Coordinates of C-alpha atoms in Angstrom, one line a residue:
X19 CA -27.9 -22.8 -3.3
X20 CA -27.0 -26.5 -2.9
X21 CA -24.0 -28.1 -2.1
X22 CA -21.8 -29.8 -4.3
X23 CA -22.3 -33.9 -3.6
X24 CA -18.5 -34.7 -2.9
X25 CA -19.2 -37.9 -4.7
X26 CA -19.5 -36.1 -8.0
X27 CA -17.3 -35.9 -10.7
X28 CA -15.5 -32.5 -11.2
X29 CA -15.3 -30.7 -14.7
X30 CA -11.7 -31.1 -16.2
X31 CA -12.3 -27.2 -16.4
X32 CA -11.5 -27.1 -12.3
X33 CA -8.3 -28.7 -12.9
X34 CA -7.1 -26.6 -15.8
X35 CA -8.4 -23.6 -14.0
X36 CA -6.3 -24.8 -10.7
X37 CA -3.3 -25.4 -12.5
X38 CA -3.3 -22.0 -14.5
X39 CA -3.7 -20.8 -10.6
X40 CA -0.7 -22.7 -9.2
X41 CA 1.2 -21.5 -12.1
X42 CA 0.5 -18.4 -11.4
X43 CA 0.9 -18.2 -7.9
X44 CA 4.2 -19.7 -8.5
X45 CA 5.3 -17.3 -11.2
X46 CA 4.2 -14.6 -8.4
X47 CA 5.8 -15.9 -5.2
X48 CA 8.9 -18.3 -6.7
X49 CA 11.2 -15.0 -7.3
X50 CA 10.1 -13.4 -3.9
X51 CA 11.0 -17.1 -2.1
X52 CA 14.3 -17.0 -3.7
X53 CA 15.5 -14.0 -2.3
X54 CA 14.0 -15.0 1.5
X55 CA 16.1 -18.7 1.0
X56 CA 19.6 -16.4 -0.3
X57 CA 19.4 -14.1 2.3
X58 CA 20.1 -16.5 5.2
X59 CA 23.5 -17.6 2.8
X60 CA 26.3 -18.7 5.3
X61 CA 29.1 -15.7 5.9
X62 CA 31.1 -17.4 2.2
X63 CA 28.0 -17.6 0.4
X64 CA 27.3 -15.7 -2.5
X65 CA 24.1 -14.4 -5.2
X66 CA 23.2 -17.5 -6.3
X67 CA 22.7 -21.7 -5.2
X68 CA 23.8 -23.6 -4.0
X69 CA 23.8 -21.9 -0.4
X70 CA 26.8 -22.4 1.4
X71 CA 25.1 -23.0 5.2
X72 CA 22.5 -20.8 7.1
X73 CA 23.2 -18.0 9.1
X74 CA 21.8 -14.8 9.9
X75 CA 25.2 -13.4 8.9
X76 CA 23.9 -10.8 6.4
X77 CA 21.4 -9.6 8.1
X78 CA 24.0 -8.7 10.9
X79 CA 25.8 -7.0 8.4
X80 CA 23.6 -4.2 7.5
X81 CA 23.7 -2.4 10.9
X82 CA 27.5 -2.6 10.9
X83 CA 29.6 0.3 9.2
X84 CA 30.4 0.4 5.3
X85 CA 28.6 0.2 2.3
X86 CA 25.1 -1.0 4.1
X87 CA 25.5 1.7 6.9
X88 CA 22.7 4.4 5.1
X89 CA 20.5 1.3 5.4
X90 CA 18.9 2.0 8.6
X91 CA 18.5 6.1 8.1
X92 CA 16.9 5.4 4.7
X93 CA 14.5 3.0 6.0
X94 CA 13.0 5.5 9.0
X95 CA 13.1 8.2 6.3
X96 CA 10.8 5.9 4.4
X97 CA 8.7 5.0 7.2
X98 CA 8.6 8.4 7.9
X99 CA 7.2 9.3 4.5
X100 CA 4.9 6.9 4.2
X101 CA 3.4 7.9 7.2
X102 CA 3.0 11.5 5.9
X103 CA 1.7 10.1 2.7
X104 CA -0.8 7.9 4.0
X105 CA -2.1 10.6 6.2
X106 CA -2.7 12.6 3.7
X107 CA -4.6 10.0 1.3
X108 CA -6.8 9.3 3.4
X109 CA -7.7 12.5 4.1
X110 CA -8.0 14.3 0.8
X111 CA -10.1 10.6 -0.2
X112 CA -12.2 10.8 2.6
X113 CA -12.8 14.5 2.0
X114 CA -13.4 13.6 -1.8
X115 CA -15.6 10.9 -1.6
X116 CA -17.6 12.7 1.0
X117 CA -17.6 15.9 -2.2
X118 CA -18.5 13.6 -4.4
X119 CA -21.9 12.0 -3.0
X120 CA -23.8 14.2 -4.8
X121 CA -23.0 14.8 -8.4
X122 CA -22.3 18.7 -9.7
X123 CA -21.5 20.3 -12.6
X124 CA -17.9 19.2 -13.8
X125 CA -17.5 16.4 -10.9
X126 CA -16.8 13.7 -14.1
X127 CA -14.0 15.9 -15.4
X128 CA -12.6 16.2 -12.1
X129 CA -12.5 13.0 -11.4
X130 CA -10.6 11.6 -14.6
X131 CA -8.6 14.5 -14.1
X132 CA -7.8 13.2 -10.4
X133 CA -6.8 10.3 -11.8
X134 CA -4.6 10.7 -14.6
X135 CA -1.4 10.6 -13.3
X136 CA -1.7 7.2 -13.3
X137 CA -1.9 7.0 -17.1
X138 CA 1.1 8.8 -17.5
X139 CA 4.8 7.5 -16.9
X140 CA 6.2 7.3 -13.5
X141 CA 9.8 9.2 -14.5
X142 CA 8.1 11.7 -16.5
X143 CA 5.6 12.9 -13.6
X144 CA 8.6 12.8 -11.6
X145 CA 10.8 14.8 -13.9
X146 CA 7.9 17.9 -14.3
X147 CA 7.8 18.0 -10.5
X148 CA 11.3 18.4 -10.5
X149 CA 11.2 20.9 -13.2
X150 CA 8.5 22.9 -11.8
X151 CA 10.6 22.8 -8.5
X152 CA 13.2 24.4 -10.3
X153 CA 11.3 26.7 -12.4
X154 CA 10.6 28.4 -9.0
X155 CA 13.9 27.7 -7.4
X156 CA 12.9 25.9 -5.1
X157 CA 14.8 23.0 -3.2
X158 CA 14.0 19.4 -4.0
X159 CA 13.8 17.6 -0.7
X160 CA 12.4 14.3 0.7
X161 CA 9.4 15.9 2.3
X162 CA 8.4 18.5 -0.7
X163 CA 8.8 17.5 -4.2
X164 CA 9.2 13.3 -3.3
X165 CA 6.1 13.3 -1.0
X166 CA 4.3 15.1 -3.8
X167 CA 5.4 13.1 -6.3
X168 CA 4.2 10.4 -3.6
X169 CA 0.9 11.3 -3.9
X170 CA 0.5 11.8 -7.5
X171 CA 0.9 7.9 -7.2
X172 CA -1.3 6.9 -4.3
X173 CA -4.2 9.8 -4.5
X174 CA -5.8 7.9 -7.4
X175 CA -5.5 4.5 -6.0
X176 CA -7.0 6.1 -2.6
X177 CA -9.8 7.8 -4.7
X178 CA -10.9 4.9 -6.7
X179 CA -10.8 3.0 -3.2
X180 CA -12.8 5.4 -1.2
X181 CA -15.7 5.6 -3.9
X182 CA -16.0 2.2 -4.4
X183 CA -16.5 2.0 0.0
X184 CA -19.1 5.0 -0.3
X185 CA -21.1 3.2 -3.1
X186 CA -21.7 0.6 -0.9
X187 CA -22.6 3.0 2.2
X188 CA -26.0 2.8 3.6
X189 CA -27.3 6.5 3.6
X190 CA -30.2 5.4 5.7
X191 CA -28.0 5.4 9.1
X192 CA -28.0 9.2 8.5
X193 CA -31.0 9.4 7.9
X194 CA -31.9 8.2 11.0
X195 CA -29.4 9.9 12.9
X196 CA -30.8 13.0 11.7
X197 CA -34.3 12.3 12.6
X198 CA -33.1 11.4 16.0
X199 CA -31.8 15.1 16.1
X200 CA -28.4 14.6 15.4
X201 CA -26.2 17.4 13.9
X202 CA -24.1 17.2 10.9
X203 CA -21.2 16.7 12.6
X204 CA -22.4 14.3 14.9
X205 CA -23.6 12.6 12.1
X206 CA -20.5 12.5 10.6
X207 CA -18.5 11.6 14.0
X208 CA -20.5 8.7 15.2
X209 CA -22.2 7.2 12.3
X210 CA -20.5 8.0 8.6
X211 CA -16.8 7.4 9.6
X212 CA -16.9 4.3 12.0
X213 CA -18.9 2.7 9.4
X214 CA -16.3 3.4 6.7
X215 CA -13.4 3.3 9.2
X216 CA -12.5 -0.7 7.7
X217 CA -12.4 0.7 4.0
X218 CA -10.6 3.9 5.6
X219 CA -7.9 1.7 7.3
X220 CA -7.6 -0.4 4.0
X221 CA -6.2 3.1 1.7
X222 CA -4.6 3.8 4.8
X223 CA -2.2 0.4 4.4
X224 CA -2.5 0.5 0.5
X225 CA -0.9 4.3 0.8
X226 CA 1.3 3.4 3.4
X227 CA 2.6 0.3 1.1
X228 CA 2.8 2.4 -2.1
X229 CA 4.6 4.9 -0.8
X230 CA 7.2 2.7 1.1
X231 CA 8.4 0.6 -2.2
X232 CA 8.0 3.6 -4.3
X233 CA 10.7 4.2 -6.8
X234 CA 10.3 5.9 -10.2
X235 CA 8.3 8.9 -9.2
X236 CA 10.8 9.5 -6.3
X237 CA 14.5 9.3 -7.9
X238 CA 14.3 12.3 -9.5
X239 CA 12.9 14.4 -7.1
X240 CA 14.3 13.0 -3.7
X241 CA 17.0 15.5 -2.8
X242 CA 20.1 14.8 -1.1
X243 CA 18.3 12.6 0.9
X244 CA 17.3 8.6 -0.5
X245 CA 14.6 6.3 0.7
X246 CA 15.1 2.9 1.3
X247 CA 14.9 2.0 -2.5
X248 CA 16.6 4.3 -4.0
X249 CA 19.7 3.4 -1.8
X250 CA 19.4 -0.4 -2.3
X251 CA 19.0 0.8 -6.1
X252 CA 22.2 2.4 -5.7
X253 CA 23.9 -0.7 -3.8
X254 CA 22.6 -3.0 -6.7
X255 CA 24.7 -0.8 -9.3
X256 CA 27.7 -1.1 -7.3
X257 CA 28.3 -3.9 -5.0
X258 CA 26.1 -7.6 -4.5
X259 CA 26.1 -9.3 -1.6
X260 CA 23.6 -11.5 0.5
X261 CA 22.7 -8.6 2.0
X262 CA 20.7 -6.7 -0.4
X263 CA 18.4 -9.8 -0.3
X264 CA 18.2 -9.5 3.6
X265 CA 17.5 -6.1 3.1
X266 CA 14.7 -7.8 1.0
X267 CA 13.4 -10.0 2.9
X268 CA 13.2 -7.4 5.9
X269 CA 11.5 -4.8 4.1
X270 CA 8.8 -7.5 2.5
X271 CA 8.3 -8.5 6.6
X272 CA 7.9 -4.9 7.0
X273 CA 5.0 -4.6 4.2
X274 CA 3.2 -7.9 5.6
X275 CA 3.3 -6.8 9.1
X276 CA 1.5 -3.5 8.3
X277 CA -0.9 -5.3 6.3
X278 CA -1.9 -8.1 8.6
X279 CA -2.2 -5.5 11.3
X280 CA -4.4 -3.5 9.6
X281 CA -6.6 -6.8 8.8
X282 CA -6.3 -7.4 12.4
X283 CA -7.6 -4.3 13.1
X284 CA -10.5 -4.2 10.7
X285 CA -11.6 -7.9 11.2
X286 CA -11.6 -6.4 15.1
X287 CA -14.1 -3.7 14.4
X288 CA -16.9 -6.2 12.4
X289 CA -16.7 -8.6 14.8
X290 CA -17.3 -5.5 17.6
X291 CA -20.0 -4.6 15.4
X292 CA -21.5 -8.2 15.0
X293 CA -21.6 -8.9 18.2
X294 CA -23.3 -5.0 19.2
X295 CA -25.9 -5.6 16.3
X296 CA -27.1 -9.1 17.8
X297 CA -27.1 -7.6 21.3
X298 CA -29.1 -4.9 19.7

């Protein structure tokens, strides 16, 4: 493949192609750069511009007692639970993509089947779970009926993830660990799973991410006990302030940190395994 001579002439295709992608990327980020500019609103600013100073005021005001003070509680329960969620993505994915190396009889049905919760609407899954809850009088809680209405959501998104990391897997390292006299669990300790460990990290965050800004599947289900959006849903319908956007703006710092730590992490473990593989 040659380079491109910088002297040539692009194709008024590249600029209609790059401004279709600065639109977009504006359409995508503009709203989400609102809120972050709002939420540092002087103490007698309101919802909207022009902002009246900068301050950290609001963000101040949601660990101080009122309307905001369910704030913090509702944000560890939602760490909380997507903690348990991920946790258990990644294990039923792993375990499933691990199944499904090999075909057998009915794996195509089982698959589409694995995945059709995401075909059908968020409030209704979310409503038969609570229904079924109550058909066997059970209680509704955080950690039952919303973590598995939790994973009816990420599940499939982990699945399709995990297969599309063992497609590309290299089935010869077994093989070799095998002839080397490794056992199967050997084999599966010190060659399958730090191999996949990057794409296993990535459903990991994705999970973790899902399951933290998760709504509609959880609202109905939740209990007496709300995660972080479903309160801010309920401080939307009855008070606004600069603080909801603070609230924003520290949950979105929330969702970046875990992902760029996870990229960390996985951009980490090639390099390790670059530099082993020339030393090798």
């Amino acid at each position: 493949m040659t380079a491109r001579d910088p002297r040539e002439k692009r194709p008024w295709t590249f600029y209609a192609l790059a401004t279709l992608m600065a639109v977009f990327l504006l359409f995508l980020y503009g709203p989400m750069a609102v809120i972050y500019l709002l939420s540092f609103q002087g103490p007698d600013g309101g919802v909207t511009f022009p902002m009246v100073g900068t301050s950290t005021y609001w963000f101040a005001e949601i660990l101080k007692p009122g309307q905001m003070a369910n704030i913090p509680v509702a944000f560890g329960r939602s760490m909380a639970l997507a903690t348990i969620v991920s946790i258990i993505t990644v294990v039923v994915t792993v375990s499933a993509g691990l199944g499904f190396r090999r075909r057998f009889p009915g794996s195509a049905a089982l698959f589409y089947l694995a995945v059709a919760s995401l075909v059908m609407p968020s409030l209704l899954v979310g409503f038969g779970i609570g229904l079924g809850f109550k058909l066997f009088d059970w209680q509704a809680d955080l950690f039952t009926s919303a973590l598995a209405a939790q994973l009816t959501w990420t599940l499939p998104f982990g699945l399709f993830a995990m297969f599309a990391v063992f497609n590309r897997f290299n089935r010869t390292y077994e093989e070799a660990a095998t002839d080397l006299g490794a056992s199967a669990w050997q084999r599966l300790r010190w060659v399958t799973l730090p191999i996949l460990m990057p794409g296993i990290l990535g459903v990991a965050m994705g999970s973790f991410t899902l399951s933290y800004d998760e709504y509609a599947r959880t609202t109905l289900v939740a209990g007496n006990r709300n995660t972080l959006p479903l309160e801010i849903y309920a401080l939307i319908s009855s008070a606004t302030s600069p603080a909801l956007f603070a609230i924003g703006t520290i949950t979105t710092a929330v969702s970046f940190l875990v992902i760029c730590t996870t990229l960390a992490v996985i951009l980490r473990m090639q390099r390790r395994r670059a530099t082993r593989s020339r030393l090798a």
